[in-house]
């Protein structure tokens, strides 16, 4: 169930970003995509990180049925999108990221064994 919910939430995130004109028009360079900084903040805007790193990696996790990692992306999005969008265009994006964070959290609760390892 978590994979279905996550896949749907990623679709909605992408659509929400496009409707809010937050979907990047240019693909980052190969070098920019290699950033080791959180959210690739040193090489690209947050929206580009979402579009070209976060969403593709999460789709891979869904496709391969890999463990969904714990995450808390919404607070970073809230800070970044609030500071760069006067008209609160990012509000829907933040709300969708909150849903994705909640799906990941529910996965952690549901699929962790007693010994703390994933089943």
mmCIF file with all atom_site columns, C-alpha atoms in Angstrom:
data_model
loop_
_atom_site.group_PDB
_atom_site.id
_atom_site.type_symbol
_atom_site.label_atom_id
_atom_site.label_alt_id
_atom_site.label_comp_id
_atom_site.label_asym_id
_atom_site.label_entity_id
_atom_site.label_seq_id
_atom_site.pdbx_PDB_ins_code
_atom_site.Cartn_x
_atom_site.Cartn_y
_atom_site.Cartn_z
_atom_site.occupancy
_atom_site.B_iso_or_equiv
_atom_site.pdbx_formal_charge
_atom_site.auth_seq_id
_atom_site.auth_comp_id
_atom_site.auth_asym_id
_atom_site.auth_atom_id
_atom_site.pdbx_PDB_model_num
ATOM 1   C CA . UNK A 1 1   ? 0.000  0.000  0.000   1.00 0.00 ? 1   UNK A CA 1
ATOM 2   C CA . UNK A 1 2   ? 2.806  2.424  0.831   1.00 0.00 ? 2   UNK A CA 1
ATOM 3   C CA . UNK A 1 3   ? 4.299  2.095  -2.650  1.00 0.00 ? 3   UNK A CA 1
ATOM 4   C CA . UNK A 1 4   ? 0.981  2.833  -4.342  1.00 0.00 ? 4   UNK A CA 1
ATOM 5   C CA . UNK A 1 5   ? 0.410  5.839  -2.094  1.00 0.00 ? 5   UNK A CA 1
ATOM 6   C CA . UNK A 1 6   ? 3.946  7.109  -2.622  1.00 0.00 ? 6   UNK A CA 1
ATOM 7   C CA . UNK A 1 7   ? 3.734  6.725  -6.388  1.00 0.00 ? 7   UNK A CA 1
ATOM 8   C CA . UNK A 1 8   ? 0.458  8.653  -6.478  1.00 0.00 ? 8   UNK A CA 1
ATOM 9   C CA . UNK A 1 9   ? 1.865  11.341 -4.169  1.00 0.00 ? 9   UNK A CA 1
ATOM 10  C CA . UNK A 1 10  ? 4.896  11.793 -6.433  1.00 0.00 ? 10  UNK A CA 1
ATOM 11  C CA . UNK A 1 11  ? 2.580  12.208 -9.433  1.00 0.00 ? 11  UNK A CA 1
ATOM 12  C CA . UNK A 1 12  ? 0.603  14.849 -7.570  1.00 0.00 ? 12  UNK A CA 1
ATOM 13  C CA . UNK A 1 13  ? 3.814  16.603 -6.485  1.00 0.00 ? 13  UNK A CA 1
ATOM 14  C CA . UNK A 1 14  ? 4.983  16.844 -10.084 1.00 0.00 ? 14  UNK A CA 1
ATOM 15  C CA . UNK A 1 15  ? 1.612  18.165 -11.283 1.00 0.00 ? 15  UNK A CA 1
ATOM 16  C CA . UNK A 1 16  ? 1.436  20.627 -8.379  1.00 0.00 ? 16  UNK A CA 1
ATOM 17  C CA . UNK A 1 17  ? 4.895  21.966 -9.196  1.00 0.00 ? 17  UNK A CA 1
ATOM 18  C CA . UNK A 1 18  ? 3.953  22.366 -12.861 1.00 0.00 ? 18  UNK A CA 1
ATOM 19  C CA . UNK A 1 19  ? 0.689  24.167 -12.052 1.00 0.00 ? 19  UNK A CA 1
ATOM 20  C CA . UNK A 1 20  ? 2.539  26.506 -9.683  1.00 0.00 ? 20  UNK A CA 1
ATOM 21  C CA . UNK A 1 21  ? 5.177  27.216 -12.365 1.00 0.00 ? 21  UNK A CA 1
ATOM 22  C CA . UNK A 1 22  ? 7.794  25.684 -10.100 1.00 0.00 ? 22  UNK A CA 1
ATOM 23  C CA . UNK A 1 23  ? 8.842  22.872 -12.442 1.00 0.00 ? 23  UNK A CA 1
ATOM 24  C CA . UNK A 1 24  ? 12.308 23.744 -13.785 1.00 0.00 ? 24  UNK A CA 1
ATOM 25  C CA . UNK A 1 25  ? 12.659 24.266 -17.507 1.00 0.00 ? 25  UNK A CA 1
ATOM 26  C CA . UNK A 1 26  ? 16.348 23.302 -17.655 1.00 0.00 ? 26  UNK A CA 1
ATOM 27  C CA . UNK A 1 27  ? 17.904 20.032 -16.603 1.00 0.00 ? 27  UNK A CA 1
ATOM 28  C CA . UNK A 1 28  ? 20.880 20.598 -14.283 1.00 0.00 ? 28  UNK A CA 1
ATOM 29  C CA . UNK A 1 29  ? 24.330 19.714 -15.559 1.00 0.00 ? 29  UNK A CA 1
ATOM 30  C CA . UNK A 1 30  ? 25.822 16.320 -14.815 1.00 0.00 ? 30  UNK A CA 1
ATOM 31  C CA . UNK A 1 31  ? 28.192 18.029 -12.372 1.00 0.00 ? 31  UNK A CA 1
ATOM 32  C CA . UNK A 1 32  ? 25.311 19.745 -10.552 1.00 0.00 ? 32  UNK A CA 1
ATOM 33  C CA . UNK A 1 33  ? 23.534 16.411 -10.172 1.00 0.00 ? 33  UNK A CA 1
ATOM 34  C CA . UNK A 1 34  ? 26.633 14.991 -8.437  1.00 0.00 ? 34  UNK A CA 1
ATOM 35  C CA . UNK A 1 35  ? 26.379 17.367 -5.466  1.00 0.00 ? 35  UNK A CA 1
ATOM 36  C CA . UNK A 1 36  ? 26.855 15.793 -2.055  1.00 0.00 ? 36  UNK A CA 1
ATOM 37  C CA . UNK A 1 37  ? 25.282 18.704 -0.185  1.00 0.00 ? 37  UNK A CA 1
ATOM 38  C CA . UNK A 1 38  ? 21.793 18.324 1.305   1.00 0.00 ? 38  UNK A CA 1
ATOM 39  C CA . UNK A 1 39  ? 19.195 19.197 -1.342  1.00 0.00 ? 39  UNK A CA 1
ATOM 40  C CA . UNK A 1 40  ? 22.129 19.911 -3.725  1.00 0.00 ? 40  UNK A CA 1
ATOM 41  C CA . UNK A 1 41  ? 21.858 23.444 -2.408  1.00 0.00 ? 41  UNK A CA 1
ATOM 42  C CA . UNK A 1 42  ? 25.353 24.273 -3.655  1.00 0.00 ? 42  UNK A CA 1
ATOM 43  C CA . UNK A 1 43  ? 24.561 23.496 -7.298  1.00 0.00 ? 43  UNK A CA 1
ATOM 44  C CA . UNK A 1 44  ? 20.864 24.035 -8.011  1.00 0.00 ? 44  UNK A CA 1
ATOM 45  C CA . UNK A 1 45  ? 17.618 25.594 -6.790  1.00 0.00 ? 45  UNK A CA 1
ATOM 46  C CA . UNK A 1 46  ? 15.440 23.514 -4.461  1.00 0.00 ? 46  UNK A CA 1
ATOM 47  C CA . UNK A 1 47  ? 12.818 22.990 -7.190  1.00 0.00 ? 47  UNK A CA 1
ATOM 48  C CA . UNK A 1 48  ? 15.468 21.452 -9.441  1.00 0.00 ? 48  UNK A CA 1
ATOM 49  C CA . UNK A 1 49  ? 16.526 19.128 -6.643  1.00 0.00 ? 49  UNK A CA 1
ATOM 50  C CA . UNK A 1 50  ? 12.910 18.009 -6.251  1.00 0.00 ? 50  UNK A CA 1
ATOM 51  C CA . UNK A 1 51  ? 12.391 17.546 -9.996  1.00 0.00 ? 51  UNK A CA 1
ATOM 52  C CA . UNK A 1 52  ? 15.675 15.953 -11.002 1.00 0.00 ? 52  UNK A CA 1
ATOM 53  C CA . UNK A 1 53  ? 16.975 14.193 -7.887  1.00 0.00 ? 53  UNK A CA 1
ATOM 54  C CA . UNK A 1 54  ? 14.235 13.596 -5.291  1.00 0.00 ? 54  UNK A CA 1
ATOM 55  C CA . UNK A 1 55  ? 11.342 12.541 -7.540  1.00 0.00 ? 55  UNK A CA 1
ATOM 56  C CA . UNK A 1 56  ? 13.444 10.225 -9.770  1.00 0.00 ? 56  UNK A CA 1
ATOM 57  C CA . UNK A 1 57  ? 15.104 8.573  -6.752  1.00 0.00 ? 57  UNK A CA 1
ATOM 58  C CA . UNK A 1 58  ? 11.755 8.067  -5.054  1.00 0.00 ? 58  UNK A CA 1
ATOM 59  C CA . UNK A 1 59  ? 10.283 6.598  -8.270  1.00 0.00 ? 59  UNK A CA 1
ATOM 60  C CA . UNK A 1 60  ? 13.217 4.151  -8.377  1.00 0.00 ? 60  UNK A CA 1
ATOM 61  C CA . UNK A 1 61  ? 12.511 3.146  -4.775  1.00 0.00 ? 61  UNK A CA 1
ATOM 62  C CA . UNK A 1 62  ? 8.856  2.530  -5.679  1.00 0.00 ? 62  UNK A CA 1
ATOM 63  C CA . UNK A 1 63  ? 9.682  0.627  -8.880  1.00 0.00 ? 63  UNK A CA 1
ATOM 64  C CA . UNK A 1 64  ? 12.261 -1.586 -7.165  1.00 0.00 ? 64  UNK A CA 1
ATOM 65  C CA . UNK A 1 65  ? 10.186 -1.982 -3.964  1.00 0.00 ? 65  UNK A CA 1
ATOM 66  C CA . UNK A 1 66  ? 13.170 -0.793 -1.940  1.00 0.00 ? 66  UNK A CA 1
ATOM 67  C CA . UNK A 1 67  ? 12.695 0.367  1.671   1.00 0.00 ? 67  UNK A CA 1
ATOM 68  C CA . UNK A 1 68  ? 11.262 3.862  1.806   1.00 0.00 ? 68  UNK A CA 1
ATOM 69  C CA . UNK A 1 69  ? 13.800 5.964  3.709   1.00 0.00 ? 69  UNK A CA 1
ATOM 70  C CA . UNK A 1 70  ? 12.799 8.122  6.642   1.00 0.00 ? 70  UNK A CA 1
ATOM 71  C CA . UNK A 1 71  ? 12.455 11.706 5.482   1.00 0.00 ? 71  UNK A CA 1
ATOM 72  C CA . UNK A 1 72  ? 11.332 15.123 6.520   1.00 0.00 ? 72  UNK A CA 1
ATOM 73  C CA . UNK A 1 73  ? 11.454 17.187 3.316   1.00 0.00 ? 73  UNK A CA 1
ATOM 74  C CA . UNK A 1 74  ? 8.484  19.516 3.907   1.00 0.00 ? 74  UNK A CA 1
ATOM 75  C CA . UNK A 1 75  ? 10.199 21.805 6.459   1.00 0.00 ? 75  UNK A CA 1
ATOM 76  C CA . UNK A 1 76  ? 13.062 22.527 4.053   1.00 0.00 ? 76  UNK A CA 1
ATOM 77  C CA . UNK A 1 77  ? 10.590 23.171 1.253   1.00 0.00 ? 77  UNK A CA 1
ATOM 78  C CA . UNK A 1 78  ? 8.598  25.488 3.460   1.00 0.00 ? 78  UNK A CA 1
ATOM 79  C CA . UNK A 1 79  ? 11.657 27.578 4.276   1.00 0.00 ? 79  UNK A CA 1
ATOM 80  C CA . UNK A 1 80  ? 12.993 27.664 0.734   1.00 0.00 ? 80  UNK A CA 1
ATOM 81  C CA . UNK A 1 81  ? 9.718  28.143 -1.126  1.00 0.00 ? 81  UNK A CA 1
ATOM 82  C CA . UNK A 1 82  ? 8.457  30.754 1.342   1.00 0.00 ? 82  UNK A CA 1
ATOM 83  C CA . UNK A 1 83  ? 11.629 32.789 0.958   1.00 0.00 ? 83  UNK A CA 1
ATOM 84  C CA . UNK A 1 84  ? 11.569 32.675 -2.850  1.00 0.00 ? 84  UNK A CA 1
ATOM 85  C CA . UNK A 1 85  ? 7.844  32.951 -3.656  1.00 0.00 ? 85  UNK A CA 1
ATOM 86  C CA . UNK A 1 86  ? 6.020  36.050 -2.488  1.00 0.00 ? 86  UNK A CA 1
ATOM 87  C CA . UNK A 1 87  ? 2.649  34.786 -3.752  1.00 0.00 ? 87  UNK A CA 1
ATOM 88  C CA . UNK A 1 88  ? 2.890  31.489 -1.844  1.00 0.00 ? 88  UNK A CA 1
ATOM 89  C CA . UNK A 1 89  ? 2.956  29.471 -5.075  1.00 0.00 ? 89  UNK A CA 1
ATOM 90  C CA . UNK A 1 90  ? 4.807  26.785 -3.174  1.00 0.00 ? 90  UNK A CA 1
ATOM 91  C CA . UNK A 1 91  ? 2.053  26.164 -0.613  1.00 0.00 ? 91  UNK A CA 1
ATOM 92  C CA . UNK A 1 92  ? 0.627  23.213 -2.544  1.00 0.00 ? 92  UNK A CA 1
ATOM 93  C CA . UNK A 1 93  ? 4.108  21.795 -3.032  1.00 0.00 ? 93  UNK A CA 1
ATOM 94  C CA . UNK A 1 94  ? 4.793  21.983 0.706   1.00 0.00 ? 94  UNK A CA 1
ATOM 95  C CA . UNK A 1 95  ? 1.447  20.329 1.463   1.00 0.00 ? 95  UNK A CA 1
ATOM 96  C CA . UNK A 1 96  ? 2.213  17.502 -0.959  1.00 0.00 ? 96  UNK A CA 1
ATOM 97  C CA . UNK A 1 97  ? 5.668  17.037 0.551   1.00 0.00 ? 97  UNK A CA 1
ATOM 98  C CA . UNK A 1 98  ? 3.998  16.797 3.960   1.00 0.00 ? 98  UNK A CA 1
ATOM 99  C CA . UNK A 1 99  ? 1.910  13.929 2.563   1.00 0.00 ? 99  UNK A CA 1
ATOM 100 C CA . UNK A 1 100 ? 5.043  12.239 1.214   1.00 0.00 ? 100 UNK A CA 1
ATOM 101 C CA . UNK A 1 101 ? 6.797  12.662 4.575   1.00 0.00 ? 101 UNK A CA 1
ATOM 102 C CA . UNK A 1 102 ? 3.744  11.106 6.266   1.00 0.00 ? 102 UNK A CA 1
ATOM 103 C CA . UNK A 1 103 ? 3.757  8.137  3.872   1.00 0.00 ? 103 UNK A CA 1
ATOM 104 C CA . UNK A 1 104 ? 7.440  7.554  4.640   1.00 0.00 ? 104 UNK A CA 1
ATOM 105 C CA . UNK A 1 105 ? 6.788  7.814  8.361   1.00 0.00 ? 105 UNK A CA 1
ATOM 106 C CA . UNK A 1 106 ? 3.909  5.340  8.141   1.00 0.00 ? 106 UNK A CA 1
ATOM 107 C CA . UNK A 1 107 ? 6.162  2.976  6.198   1.00 0.00 ? 107 UNK A CA 1
ATOM 108 C CA . UNK A 1 108 ? 8.747  3.176  8.989   1.00 0.00 ? 108 UNK A CA 1
ATOM 109 C CA . UNK A 1 109 ? 6.121  2.291  11.591  1.00 0.00 ? 109 UNK A CA 1
ATOM 110 C CA . UNK A 1 110 ? 4.552  -0.500 9.540   1.00 0.00 ? 110 UNK A CA 1
ATOM 111 C CA . UNK A 1 111 ? 7.597  -2.285 8.187   1.00 0.00 ? 111 UNK A CA 1
ATOM 112 C CA . UNK A 1 112 ? 10.162 -2.182 10.967  1.00 0.00 ? 112 UNK A CA 1
ATOM 113 C CA . UNK A 1 113 ? 10.754 -5.377 12.862  1.00 0.00 ? 113 UNK A CA 1
ATOM 114 C CA . UNK A 1 114 ? 11.122 -5.491 16.622  1.00 0.00 ? 114 UNK A CA 1
ATOM 115 C CA . UNK A 1 115 ? 14.908 -5.580 16.277  1.00 0.00 ? 115 UNK A CA 1
ATOM 116 C CA . UNK A 1 116 ? 14.808 -2.310 14.316  1.00 0.00 ? 116 UNK A CA 1
ATOM 117 C CA . UNK A 1 117 ? 15.498 -3.837 10.910  1.00 0.00 ? 117 UNK A CA 1
ATOM 118 C CA . UNK A 1 118 ? 13.233 -3.648 7.910   1.00 0.00 ? 118 UNK A CA 1
ATOM 119 C CA . UNK A 1 119 ? 11.351 -6.731 6.808   1.00 0.00 ? 119 UNK A CA 1
#
